[in-house]
């Protein structure tokens, strides 16, 4: 008897026909051309970095234990372990993918010490660059490049005296007596492992997911923080379509995926398994009880306890943009399976900067490079709240955020250059040109990150096409600036934020 996966029976258990098998082979070839598979040497580099991280973390736990009064003989046994999750653990990472890494420590190692002492240990290593700690995030994280590989480190303090190498994180009872941030940190690893157990054919799932992730990035709709689906959500929705077609080839799964997602009757949730209760008194996603859950527009629910919505940041505009892209992709994918189109057509790059007449330009700037990483990261994490405010403005039909900021730096010689750079009016300075204004005592290096939001306006009234129209974004802009300046680390002498509405023609390529 064939095992059923998911909360409903499969739509079809048919095996691939020759055309689907050929289309899948061509898909893999195309994904390789787009750099979605790494070489053996690159894979070894990642393994070396993870081995080093594991040793550094174990040494940190050991030294911390001794410092806090544990005898050396016991400190040698307390353990500590790193787990990978996300795209690396799913087996769908590409050449430029980061590695999501979970550091699991015994109960006497505190989170504050990890985000101070472990951070300093890592910062002092010559292999580490671009390191920043975001200890107050929803899931606290240390971000860094280690030997050129991007790493996101999260931390969980277990209720155990020791953390053995054999520790299995899928045991729900391990979550007892942990604080919510530790539960959220563990969730990444637990969700990834659950997804792999809930797909009928892991290899087909991996090929399909590589394709869908690349497509989403090319179309600039891959960003949880800015209100689109993030990596976890894309993995879950792909896995759900795999459950519905358990024997299908990856190429056919991709084609079915876009049709199913475009026609999905949101807010019906995407589930890989029934939502279960567990041993904790924590919230499990339930729109019948919680108004916040009922407000989720495109709920994609994680399959590990406690079940959460991985798409809670989706707003009306990002839902509309994503739905449009599903339809366009479905039409292209159908043609590919019929042999009328090639896979590269699916991966044609977005046209975000040509799509709208008006854009909102949000410039976060700072005098200090390390402080700027934190400041620009904080502004980015709040940007979807600006999008929500824009959505209620008369004349605005859609507020479409671009999924990443653009970093710049410039040596400014006058106060005027600093202001122009902070406003985004100049992107660099030319030392061969005489400066305007009086010189500063010493030139100052300024850092900025510029974010863009495309503004889709309400169509003109055909019955009154000459009616005056005014696009006023002062209220949402001022409210957003006021909000981000309330950040407890905001320093008016070092940081600035400016927002202005610009025309398409003024955006530099």
GROMACS .gro file of C-alpha atoms in nm:
model
  509
    1UNK     CA    1   0.000   0.000   0.000
    2UNK     CA    2   0.140   0.342  -0.100
    3UNK     CA    3   0.203   0.580   0.188
    4UNK     CA    4  -0.002   0.900   0.174
    5UNK     CA    5   0.182   1.225   0.247
    6UNK     CA    6   0.014   1.542   0.368
    7UNK     CA    7  -0.331   1.637   0.493
    8UNK     CA    8  -0.517   1.523   0.177
    9UNK     CA    9  -0.477   1.229  -0.063
   10UNK     CA   10  -0.257   1.292  -0.370
   11UNK     CA   11  -0.408   1.445  -0.684
   12UNK     CA   12  -0.218   1.196  -0.902
   13UNK     CA   13   0.017   0.904  -0.841
   14UNK     CA   14   0.115   0.876  -1.209
   15UNK     CA   15   0.479   0.816  -1.291
   16UNK     CA   16   0.664   1.048  -1.532
   17UNK     CA   17   0.622   1.020  -1.909
   18UNK     CA   18   0.928   1.055  -2.130
   19UNK     CA   19   0.871   1.426  -2.203
   20UNK     CA   20   0.865   1.505  -1.829
   21UNK     CA   21   1.184   1.308  -1.766
   22UNK     CA   22   1.360   1.492  -2.050
   23UNK     CA   23   1.232   1.828  -1.927
   24UNK     CA   24   1.370   1.748  -1.581
   25UNK     CA   25   1.715   1.663  -1.724
   26UNK     CA   26   1.717   1.993  -1.910
   27UNK     CA   27   1.610   2.172  -1.593
   28UNK     CA   28   1.910   2.032  -1.402
   29UNK     CA   29   2.143   2.140  -1.685
   30UNK     CA   30   1.996   2.491  -1.677
   31UNK     CA   31   2.025   2.512  -1.298
   32UNK     CA   32   2.394   2.422  -1.325
   33UNK     CA   33   2.442   2.696  -1.586
   34UNK     CA   34   2.291   2.940  -1.336
   35UNK     CA   35   2.538   2.833  -1.065
   36UNK     CA   36   2.282   2.653  -0.849
   37UNK     CA   37   2.513   2.360  -0.779
   38UNK     CA   38   2.855   2.401  -0.623
   39UNK     CA   39   3.176   2.211  -0.705
   40UNK     CA   40   3.328   1.943  -0.482
   41UNK     CA   41   3.598   2.190  -0.383
   42UNK     CA   42   3.338   2.448  -0.277
   43UNK     CA   43   3.153   2.179  -0.082
   44UNK     CA   44   3.476   2.086   0.099
   45UNK     CA   45   3.533   2.454   0.187
   46UNK     CA   46   3.192   2.464   0.354
   47UNK     CA   47   3.263   2.146   0.548
   48UNK     CA   48   3.596   2.289   0.669
   49UNK     CA   49   3.423   2.608   0.789
   50UNK     CA   50   3.155   2.408   0.974
   51UNK     CA   51   3.421   2.189   1.139
   52UNK     CA   52   3.606   2.500   1.256
   53UNK     CA   53   3.285   2.658   1.386
   54UNK     CA   54   3.201   2.343   1.578
   55UNK     CA   55   3.547   2.344   1.741
   56UNK     CA   56   3.527   2.718   1.824
   57UNK     CA   57   3.181   2.677   1.979
   58UNK     CA   58   3.280   2.371   2.186
   59UNK     CA   59   3.588   2.558   2.312
   60UNK     CA   60   3.370   2.858   2.401
   61UNK     CA   61   3.130   2.634   2.600
   62UNK     CA   62   3.420   2.462   2.775
   63UNK     CA   63   3.598   2.786   2.872
   64UNK     CA   64   3.272   2.948   2.981
   65UNK     CA   65   3.197   2.645   3.200
   66UNK     CA   66   3.537   2.663   3.372
   67UNK     CA   67   3.504   3.040   3.418
   68UNK     CA   68   3.172   2.978   3.595
   69UNK     CA   69   3.314   2.731   3.845
   70UNK     CA   70   3.283   2.394   3.670
   71UNK     CA   71   3.585   2.165   3.725
   72UNK     CA   72   3.790   2.103   3.411
   73UNK     CA   73   3.702   1.733   3.415
   74UNK     CA   74   3.330   1.818   3.395
   75UNK     CA   75   3.382   2.107   3.154
   76UNK     CA   76   3.542   1.861   2.911
   77UNK     CA   77   3.216   1.662   2.908
   78UNK     CA   78   2.946   1.933   2.880
   79UNK     CA   79   2.961   1.929   2.500
   80UNK     CA   80   2.783   2.179   2.280
   81UNK     CA   81   2.697   2.112   1.919
   82UNK     CA   82   2.619   2.292   1.596
   83UNK     CA   83   2.340   2.190   1.360
   84UNK     CA   84   2.274   2.322   1.011
   85UNK     CA   85   1.931   2.409   0.880
   86UNK     CA   86   1.779   2.601   0.589
   87UNK     CA   87   1.900   2.553   0.231
   88UNK     CA   88   2.227   2.383   0.333
   89UNK     CA   89   2.053   2.118   0.541
   90UNK     CA   90   1.783   2.073   0.275
   91UNK     CA   91   2.056   2.008   0.018
   92UNK     CA   92   1.952   2.292  -0.215
   93UNK     CA   93   2.227   2.548  -0.152
   94UNK     CA   94   2.413   2.708  -0.440
   95UNK     CA   95   2.751   2.874  -0.480
   96UNK     CA   96   2.657   3.197  -0.303
   97UNK     CA   97   2.415   3.056  -0.041
   98UNK     CA   98   2.472   3.125   0.325
   99UNK     CA   99   2.477   2.850   0.587
  100UNK     CA  100   2.213   2.870   0.860
  101UNK     CA  101   2.375   2.731   1.173
  102UNK     CA  102   2.230   2.658   1.517
  103UNK     CA  103   2.458   2.652   1.824
  104UNK     CA  104   2.310   2.433   2.100
  105UNK     CA  105   2.452   2.483   2.450
  106UNK     CA  106   2.388   2.327   2.794
  107UNK     CA  107   2.170   2.507   3.046
  108UNK     CA  108   2.444   2.702   3.228
  109UNK     CA  109   2.552   2.891   2.910
  110UNK     CA  110   2.347   3.209   2.879
  111UNK     CA  111   2.238   3.377   2.555
  112UNK     CA  112   2.389   3.711   2.663
  113UNK     CA  113   2.731   3.546   2.693
  114UNK     CA  114   2.700   3.389   2.350
  115UNK     CA  115   2.618   3.727   2.194
  116UNK     CA  116   2.907   3.900   2.374
  117UNK     CA  117   3.193   3.650   2.432
  118UNK     CA  118   3.132   3.418   2.135
  119UNK     CA  119   3.088   3.727   1.919
  120UNK     CA  120   3.424   3.868   2.035
  121UNK     CA  121   3.597   3.533   1.981
  122UNK     CA  122   3.468   3.518   1.624
  123UNK     CA  123   3.541   3.886   1.556
  124UNK     CA  124   3.907   3.834   1.657
  125UNK     CA  125   3.960   3.556   1.402
  126UNK     CA  126   4.131   3.653   1.077
  127UNK     CA  127   3.888   3.436   0.871
  128UNK     CA  128   3.591   3.643   0.994
  129UNK     CA  129   3.469   3.963   0.824
  130UNK     CA  130   3.142   4.161   0.808
  131UNK     CA  131   3.036   4.037   1.152
  132UNK     CA  132   2.734   4.184   1.327
  133UNK     CA  133   2.523   4.064   1.620
  134UNK     CA  134   2.147   4.128   1.627
  135UNK     CA  135   2.069   4.012   1.978
  136UNK     CA  136   1.728   4.182   1.995
  137UNK     CA  137   1.587   4.029   1.675
  138UNK     CA  138   1.279   3.802   1.677
  139UNK     CA  139   1.532   3.519   1.626
  140UNK     CA  140   1.860   3.660   1.766
  141UNK     CA  141   2.147   3.605   1.522
  142UNK     CA  142   2.516   3.664   1.457
  143UNK     CA  143   2.579   3.729   1.086
  144UNK     CA  144   2.928   3.704   0.940
  145UNK     CA  145   3.147   3.589   0.655
  146UNK     CA  146   3.382   3.306   0.757
  147UNK     CA  147   3.654   3.234   0.498
  148UNK     CA  148   3.432   3.405   0.242
  149UNK     CA  149   3.122   3.198   0.326
  150UNK     CA  150   2.817   3.376   0.471
  151UNK     CA  151   2.706   3.231   0.804
  152UNK     CA  152   2.396   3.304   1.016
  153UNK     CA  153   2.449   3.176   1.371
  154UNK     CA  154   2.153   3.135   1.607
  155UNK     CA  155   2.172   3.009   1.963
  156UNK     CA  156   1.965   2.783   2.190
  157UNK     CA  157   2.023   2.723   2.560
  158UNK     CA  158   1.889   2.376   2.640
  159UNK     CA  159   1.749   2.255   2.972
  160UNK     CA  160   2.022   1.991   2.981
  161UNK     CA  161   2.344   1.968   3.182
  162UNK     CA  162   2.529   1.830   2.879
  163UNK     CA  163   2.474   1.841   2.502
  164UNK     CA  164   2.594   1.511   2.355
  165UNK     CA  165   2.679   1.459   1.986
  166UNK     CA  166   2.382   1.220   1.960
  167UNK     CA  167   2.122   1.479   2.068
  168UNK     CA  168   1.808   1.450   1.849
  169UNK     CA  169   1.629   1.785   1.831
  170UNK     CA  170   1.304   1.635   1.699
  171UNK     CA  171   1.198   1.536   2.054
  172UNK     CA  172   0.924   1.785   2.154
  173UNK     CA  173   1.002   1.734   2.522
  174UNK     CA  174   1.336   1.910   2.475
  175UNK     CA  175   1.138   2.234   2.440
  176UNK     CA  176   1.005   2.221   2.796
  177UNK     CA  177   1.114   2.511   3.018
  178UNK     CA  178   1.293   2.694   2.735
  179UNK     CA  179   1.224   3.061   2.670
  180UNK     CA  180   1.047   3.158   2.349
  181UNK     CA  181   1.360   3.284   2.175
  182UNK     CA  182   1.531   2.948   2.228
  183UNK     CA  183   1.221   2.767   2.097
  184UNK     CA  184   1.226   2.990   1.787
  185UNK     CA  185   1.598   2.930   1.735
  186UNK     CA  186   1.551   2.551   1.759
  187UNK     CA  187   1.255   2.574   1.525
  188UNK     CA  188   1.470   2.631   1.215
  189UNK     CA  189   1.649   2.298   1.252
  190UNK     CA  190   1.336   2.110   1.359
  191UNK     CA  191   1.134   2.246   1.064
  192UNK     CA  192   1.402   2.161   0.809
  193UNK     CA  193   1.429   1.803   0.930
  194UNK     CA  194   1.048   1.766   0.935
  195UNK     CA  195   1.019   1.888   0.574
  196UNK     CA  196   1.268   1.625   0.455
  197UNK     CA  197   1.067   1.352   0.631
  198UNK     CA  198   0.738   1.471   0.478
  199UNK     CA  199   0.829   1.467   0.107
  200UNK     CA  200   0.777   1.143  -0.091
  201UNK     CA  201   1.087   1.179  -0.311
  202UNK     CA  202   1.368   1.391  -0.169
  203UNK     CA  203   1.566   1.415  -0.494
  204UNK     CA  204   1.266   1.542  -0.698
  205UNK     CA  205   1.185   1.786  -0.418
  206UNK     CA  206   1.542   1.922  -0.419
  207UNK     CA  207   1.550   1.981  -0.795
  208UNK     CA  208   1.207   2.147  -0.790
  209UNK     CA  209   1.298   2.365  -0.492
  210UNK     CA  210   1.628   2.475  -0.649
  211UNK     CA  211   1.426   2.584  -0.953
  212UNK     CA  212   1.158   2.768  -0.755
  213UNK     CA  213   1.410   2.945  -0.530
  214UNK     CA  214   1.609   3.065  -0.832
  215UNK     CA  215   1.288   3.182  -1.001
  216UNK     CA  216   1.178   3.370  -0.687
  217UNK     CA  217   1.515   3.543  -0.656
  218UNK     CA  218   1.521   3.638  -1.024
  219UNK     CA  219   1.173   3.787  -0.987
  220UNK     CA  220   1.273   3.967  -0.663
  221UNK     CA  221   1.001   3.802  -0.453
  222UNK     CA  222   1.230   3.617  -0.209
  223UNK     CA  223   1.243   3.800   0.125
  224UNK     CA  224   1.057   3.715   0.443
  225UNK     CA  225   1.165   4.038   0.612
  226UNK     CA  226   1.014   4.253   0.334
  227UNK     CA  227   0.683   4.069   0.314
  228UNK     CA  228   0.743   3.801   0.051
  229UNK     CA  229   0.797   3.428   0.104
  230UNK     CA  230   1.134   3.344   0.261
  231UNK     CA  231   1.337   3.026   0.224
  232UNK     CA  232   1.130   2.822   0.469
  233UNK     CA  233   0.800   2.918   0.305
  234UNK     CA  234   0.926   2.836  -0.047
  235UNK     CA  235   1.044   2.495   0.080
  236UNK     CA  236   0.706   2.419   0.245
  237UNK     CA  237   0.491   2.515  -0.056
  238UNK     CA  238   0.718   2.314  -0.288
  239UNK     CA  239   0.700   2.016  -0.052
  240UNK     CA  240   0.320   2.041  -0.051
  241UNK     CA  241   0.303   2.009  -0.431
  242UNK     CA  242   0.544   1.713  -0.409
  243UNK     CA  243   0.297   1.548  -0.168
  244UNK     CA  244   0.014   1.601  -0.417
  245UNK     CA  245   0.217   1.439  -0.701
  246UNK     CA  246   0.432   1.186  -0.513
  247UNK     CA  247   0.573   1.009  -0.820
  248UNK     CA  248   0.612   1.305  -1.054
  249UNK     CA  249   0.941   1.420  -1.205
  250UNK     CA  250   1.079   1.753  -1.080
  251UNK     CA  251   0.999   1.930  -1.409
  252UNK     CA  252   0.632   1.835  -1.385
  253UNK     CA  253   0.623   1.933  -1.015
  254UNK     CA  254   0.746   2.282  -1.108
  255UNK     CA  255   0.475   2.317  -1.374
  256UNK     CA  256   0.202   2.199  -1.132
  257UNK     CA  257   0.344   2.422  -0.858
  258UNK     CA  258   0.279   2.752  -1.034
  259UNK     CA  259  -0.078   2.659  -1.135
  260UNK     CA  260  -0.167   2.533  -0.787
  261UNK     CA  261  -0.016   2.835  -0.612
  262UNK     CA  262  -0.187   3.081  -0.846
  263UNK     CA  263  -0.525   2.914  -0.791
  264UNK     CA  264  -0.480   2.854  -0.416
  265UNK     CA  265  -0.780   2.980  -0.219
  266UNK     CA  266  -0.601   3.198   0.034
  267UNK     CA  267  -0.627   3.232   0.330
  268UNK     CA  268  -0.665   2.851   0.334
  269UNK     CA  269  -0.330   2.751   0.490
  270UNK     CA  270  -0.062   2.540   0.323
  271UNK     CA  271   0.004   2.246   0.557
  272UNK     CA  272   0.240   1.949   0.524
  273UNK     CA  273   0.077   1.770   0.820
  274UNK     CA  274  -0.206   1.827   1.064
  275UNK     CA  275  -0.136   2.092   1.328
  276UNK     CA  276  -0.058   1.920   1.659
  277UNK     CA  277  -0.062   2.032   2.018
  278UNK     CA  278   0.243   1.962   2.232
  279UNK     CA  279   0.398   1.982   2.579
  280UNK     CA  280   0.435   2.362   2.597
  281UNK     CA  281   0.205   2.644   2.690
  282UNK     CA  282   0.318   2.835   2.381
  283UNK     CA  283   0.102   2.960   2.096
  284UNK     CA  284   0.036   2.721   1.811
  285UNK     CA  285  -0.100   2.881   1.492
  286UNK     CA  286  -0.480   2.889   1.516
  287UNK     CA  287  -0.689   3.150   1.330
  288UNK     CA  288  -1.004   3.041   1.517
  289UNK     CA  289  -0.854   3.162   1.844
  290UNK     CA  290  -0.602   3.433   1.758
  291UNK     CA  291  -0.705   3.744   1.560
  292UNK     CA  292  -0.342   3.795   1.446
  293UNK     CA  293  -0.343   3.449   1.286
  294UNK     CA  294  -0.676   3.513   1.119
  295UNK     CA  295  -0.521   3.825   0.959
  296UNK     CA  296  -0.250   3.624   0.780
  297UNK     CA  297  -0.309   3.665   0.406
  298UNK     CA  298  -0.111   3.369   0.264
  299UNK     CA  299  -0.051   3.134   0.559
  300UNK     CA  300   0.223   2.874   0.507
  301UNK     CA  301   0.251   2.671   0.828
  302UNK     CA  302   0.570   2.512   0.959
  303UNK     CA  303   0.543   2.133   1.014
  304UNK     CA  304   0.729   2.109   1.348
  305UNK     CA  305   0.575   2.180   1.688
  306UNK     CA  306   0.496   2.455   1.778
  307UNK     CA  307   0.348   2.521   1.431
  308UNK     CA  308   0.392   2.882   1.320
  309UNK     CA  309   0.306   3.088   1.014
  310UNK     CA  310   0.623   3.139   0.807
  311UNK     CA  311   0.456   3.410   0.597
  312UNK     CA  312   0.314   3.641   0.863
  313UNK     CA  313   0.483   3.943   0.700
  314UNK     CA  314   0.289   3.915   0.371
  315UNK     CA  315   0.078   4.226   0.305
  316UNK     CA  316  -0.177   4.316   0.037
  317UNK     CA  317   0.087   4.453  -0.203
  318UNK     CA  318   0.335   4.165  -0.173
  319UNK     CA  319   0.049   3.915  -0.209
  320UNK     CA  320  -0.062   4.086  -0.530
  321UNK     CA  321   0.293   4.092  -0.671
  322UNK     CA  322   0.352   3.724  -0.584
  323UNK     CA  323   0.018   3.616  -0.733
  324UNK     CA  324   0.095   3.800  -1.058
  325UNK     CA  325   0.429   3.621  -1.081
  326UNK     CA  326   0.267   3.279  -1.017
  327UNK     CA  327   0.038   3.331  -1.317
  328UNK     CA  328   0.315   3.441  -1.553
  329UNK     CA  329   0.537   3.151  -1.444
  330UNK     CA  330   0.253   2.899  -1.488
  331UNK     CA  331   0.208   3.003  -1.850
  332UNK     CA  332   0.583   2.974  -1.920
  333UNK     CA  333   0.618   2.638  -1.739
  334UNK     CA  334   0.329   2.488  -1.940
  335UNK     CA  335   0.507   2.584  -2.263
  336UNK     CA  336   0.835   2.434  -2.136
  337UNK     CA  337   0.674   2.092  -2.076
  338UNK     CA  338   0.520   2.108  -2.424
  339UNK     CA  339   0.864   2.174  -2.571
  340UNK     CA  340   0.764   2.523  -2.686
  341UNK     CA  341   0.994   2.713  -2.449
  342UNK     CA  342   1.325   2.666  -2.261
  343UNK     CA  343   1.381   2.676  -1.884
  344UNK     CA  344   1.590   2.993  -1.909
  345UNK     CA  345   1.268   3.179  -2.001
  346UNK     CA  346   1.140   3.110  -1.648
  347UNK     CA  347   1.446   3.276  -1.497
  348UNK     CA  348   1.429   3.602  -1.689
  349UNK     CA  349   1.522   3.878  -1.448
  350UNK     CA  350   1.264   4.110  -1.288
  351UNK     CA  351   1.192   4.456  -1.426
  352UNK     CA  352   1.123   4.621  -1.092
  353UNK     CA  353   1.303   4.945  -1.177
  354UNK     CA  354   1.109   4.987  -1.503
  355UNK     CA  355   0.770   4.881  -1.369
  356UNK     CA  356   0.644   5.194  -1.190
  357UNK     CA  357   0.633   5.564  -1.268
  358UNK     CA  358   0.711   5.661  -0.907
  359UNK     CA  359   0.934   5.508  -0.639
  360UNK     CA  360   0.994   5.585  -0.275
  361UNK     CA  361   1.366   5.609  -0.199
  362UNK     CA  362   1.462   5.536   0.164
  363UNK     CA  363   1.824   5.620   0.252
  364UNK     CA  364   1.975   5.509   0.584
  365UNK     CA  365   2.322   5.657   0.639
  366UNK     CA  366   2.591   5.649   0.908
  367UNK     CA  367   2.943   5.770   0.982
  368UNK     CA  368   3.062   5.438   1.123
  369UNK     CA  369   3.076   5.119   0.915
  370UNK     CA  370   3.006   4.877   1.202
  371UNK     CA  371   2.722   5.091   1.337
  372UNK     CA  372   2.583   5.121   0.983
  373UNK     CA  373   2.540   4.744   0.951
  374UNK     CA  374   2.313   4.754   1.257
  375UNK     CA  375   2.132   5.075   1.161
  376UNK     CA  376   2.059   4.973   0.801
  377UNK     CA  377   1.956   4.625   0.920
  378UNK     CA  378   1.712   4.777   1.167
  379UNK     CA  379   1.563   5.008   0.900
  380UNK     CA  380   1.525   4.713   0.661
  381UNK     CA  381   1.352   4.504   0.927
  382UNK     CA  382   1.090   4.779   0.974
  383UNK     CA  383   1.042   4.868   0.606
  384UNK     CA  384   0.729   4.655   0.566
  385UNK     CA  385   0.562   4.882   0.823
  386UNK     CA  386   0.620   5.171   0.585
  387UNK     CA  387   0.466   4.958   0.308
  388UNK     CA  388   0.155   4.897   0.525
  389UNK     CA  389   0.118   5.270   0.586
  390UNK     CA  390   0.154   5.348   0.215
  391UNK     CA  391  -0.120   5.097   0.129
  392UNK     CA  392  -0.384   5.310   0.303
  393UNK     CA  393  -0.288   5.631   0.120
  394UNK     CA  394  -0.545   5.755  -0.127
  395UNK     CA  395  -0.426   5.714  -0.489
  396UNK     CA  396  -0.187   5.426  -0.398
  397UNK     CA  397  -0.300   5.087  -0.526
  398UNK     CA  398   0.021   4.897  -0.453
  399UNK     CA  399   0.342   4.959  -0.253
  400UNK     CA  400   0.599   4.711  -0.385
  401UNK     CA  401   0.924   4.688  -0.183
  402UNK     CA  402   1.244   4.578  -0.356
  403UNK     CA  403   1.399   4.283  -0.173
  404UNK     CA  404   1.741   4.429  -0.093
  405UNK     CA  405   1.915   4.758  -0.026
  406UNK     CA  406   2.202   4.909  -0.220
  407UNK     CA  407   2.515   4.986  -0.016
  408UNK     CA  408   2.743   5.278  -0.095
  409UNK     CA  409   3.021   5.473   0.074
  410UNK     CA  410   3.185   5.804  -0.005
  411UNK     CA  411   3.457   6.027   0.138
  412UNK     CA  412   3.285   6.357   0.211
  413UNK     CA  413   3.493   6.673   0.237
  414UNK     CA  414   3.222   6.925   0.329
  415UNK     CA  415   2.903   6.935   0.532
  416UNK     CA  416   2.712   6.986   0.207
  417UNK     CA  417   2.855   6.664   0.057
  418UNK     CA  418   2.754   6.476   0.373
  419UNK     CA  419   2.398   6.605   0.343
  420UNK     CA  420   2.377   6.529  -0.029
  421UNK     CA  421   2.508   6.177   0.028
  422UNK     CA  422   2.266   6.119   0.317
  423UNK     CA  423   1.975   6.233   0.099
  424UNK     CA  424   2.085   6.002  -0.182
  425UNK     CA  425   2.144   6.300  -0.414
  426UNK     CA  426   2.503   6.192  -0.472
  427UNK     CA  427   2.629   5.836  -0.459
  428UNK     CA  428   3.001   5.906  -0.449
  429UNK     CA  429   3.239   6.203  -0.448
  430UNK     CA  430   3.501   6.293  -0.705
  431UNK     CA  431   3.830   6.397  -0.538
  432UNK     CA  432   3.949   6.556  -0.864
  433UNK     CA  433   3.664   6.810  -0.850
  434UNK     CA  434   3.677   7.111  -0.614
  435UNK     CA  435   3.435   7.068  -0.322
  436UNK     CA  436   3.137   7.299  -0.279
  437UNK     CA  437   3.109   7.465   0.058
  438UNK     CA  438   3.362   7.500   0.339
  439UNK     CA  439   3.593   7.208   0.408
  440UNK     CA  440   3.557   6.986   0.714
  441UNK     CA  441   3.862   6.963   0.942
  442UNK     CA  442   3.912   6.612   0.808
  443UNK     CA  443   3.727   6.422   0.531
  444UNK     CA  444   3.463   6.182   0.667
  445UNK     CA  445   3.375   5.843   0.516
  446UNK     CA  446   2.998   5.807   0.504
  447UNK     CA  447   2.807   5.481   0.454
  448UNK     CA  448   2.455   5.446   0.315
  449UNK     CA  449   2.199   5.181   0.223
  450UNK     CA  450   1.921   5.279  -0.016
  451UNK     CA  451   1.591   5.090  -0.029
  452UNK     CA  452   1.323   5.132  -0.295
  453UNK     CA  453   0.946   5.088  -0.290
  454UNK     CA  454   0.761   5.092  -0.623
  455UNK     CA  455   0.438   5.293  -0.606
  456UNK     CA  456   0.148   5.162  -0.814
  457UNK     CA  457  -0.113   5.437  -0.841
  458UNK     CA  458  -0.489   5.398  -0.882
  459UNK     CA  459  -0.584   5.422  -1.252
  460UNK     CA  460  -0.739   5.747  -1.369
  461UNK     CA  461  -1.117   5.765  -1.360
  462UNK     CA  462  -1.220   5.713  -1.726
  463UNK     CA  463  -1.528   5.928  -1.664
  464UNK     CA  464  -1.316   6.214  -1.533
  465UNK     CA  465  -0.962   6.172  -1.673
  466UNK     CA  466  -0.863   6.535  -1.606
  467UNK     CA  467  -0.954   6.528  -1.237
  468UNK     CA  468  -0.663   6.659  -1.022
  469UNK     CA  469  -0.462   6.384  -0.851
  470UNK     CA  470  -0.216   6.429  -0.567
  471UNK     CA  471   0.023   6.168  -0.431
  472UNK     CA  472   0.093   6.267  -0.071
  473UNK     CA  473   0.336   6.036   0.109
  474UNK     CA  474   0.426   6.280   0.390
  475UNK     CA  475   0.223   6.106   0.663
  476UNK     CA  476   0.355   5.750   0.612
  477UNK     CA  477   0.711   5.883   0.562
  478UNK     CA  478   0.710   6.099   0.875
  479UNK     CA  479   0.553   5.824   1.086
  480UNK     CA  480   0.813   5.574   0.967
  481UNK     CA  481   1.105   5.810   1.035
  482UNK     CA  482   0.966   5.882   1.382
  483UNK     CA  483   0.934   5.508   1.451
  484UNK     CA  484   1.288   5.405   1.345
  485UNK     CA  485   1.441   5.694   1.539
  486UNK     CA  486   1.289   5.546   1.855
  487UNK     CA  487   1.536   5.254   1.825
  488UNK     CA  488   1.732   5.240   2.149
  489UNK     CA  489   2.067   5.241   1.965
  490UNK     CA  490   1.981   5.535   1.740
  491UNK     CA  491   2.248   5.807   1.759
  492UNK     CA  492   2.147   6.138   1.599
  493UNK     CA  493   2.512   6.244   1.572
  494UNK     CA  494   2.606   5.937   1.364
  495UNK     CA  495   2.292   5.818   1.187
  496UNK     CA  496   2.034   5.964   0.951
  497UNK     CA  497   1.734   5.855   0.747
  498UNK     CA  498   1.570   6.035   0.454
  499UNK     CA  499   1.271   5.943   0.238
  500UNK     CA  500   1.165   6.102  -0.088
  501UNK     CA  501   0.942   6.022  -0.383
  502UNK     CA  502   1.133   6.000  -0.712
  503UNK     CA  503   1.050   5.932  -1.075
  504UNK     CA  504   1.163   5.620  -1.259
  505UNK     CA  505   1.391   5.828  -1.481
  506UNK     CA  506   1.600   5.948  -1.184
  507UNK     CA  507   1.701   5.600  -1.062
  508UNK     CA  508   2.061   5.531  -1.164
  509UNK     CA  509   2.128   5.195  -1.325
   0.00000   0.00000   0.00000
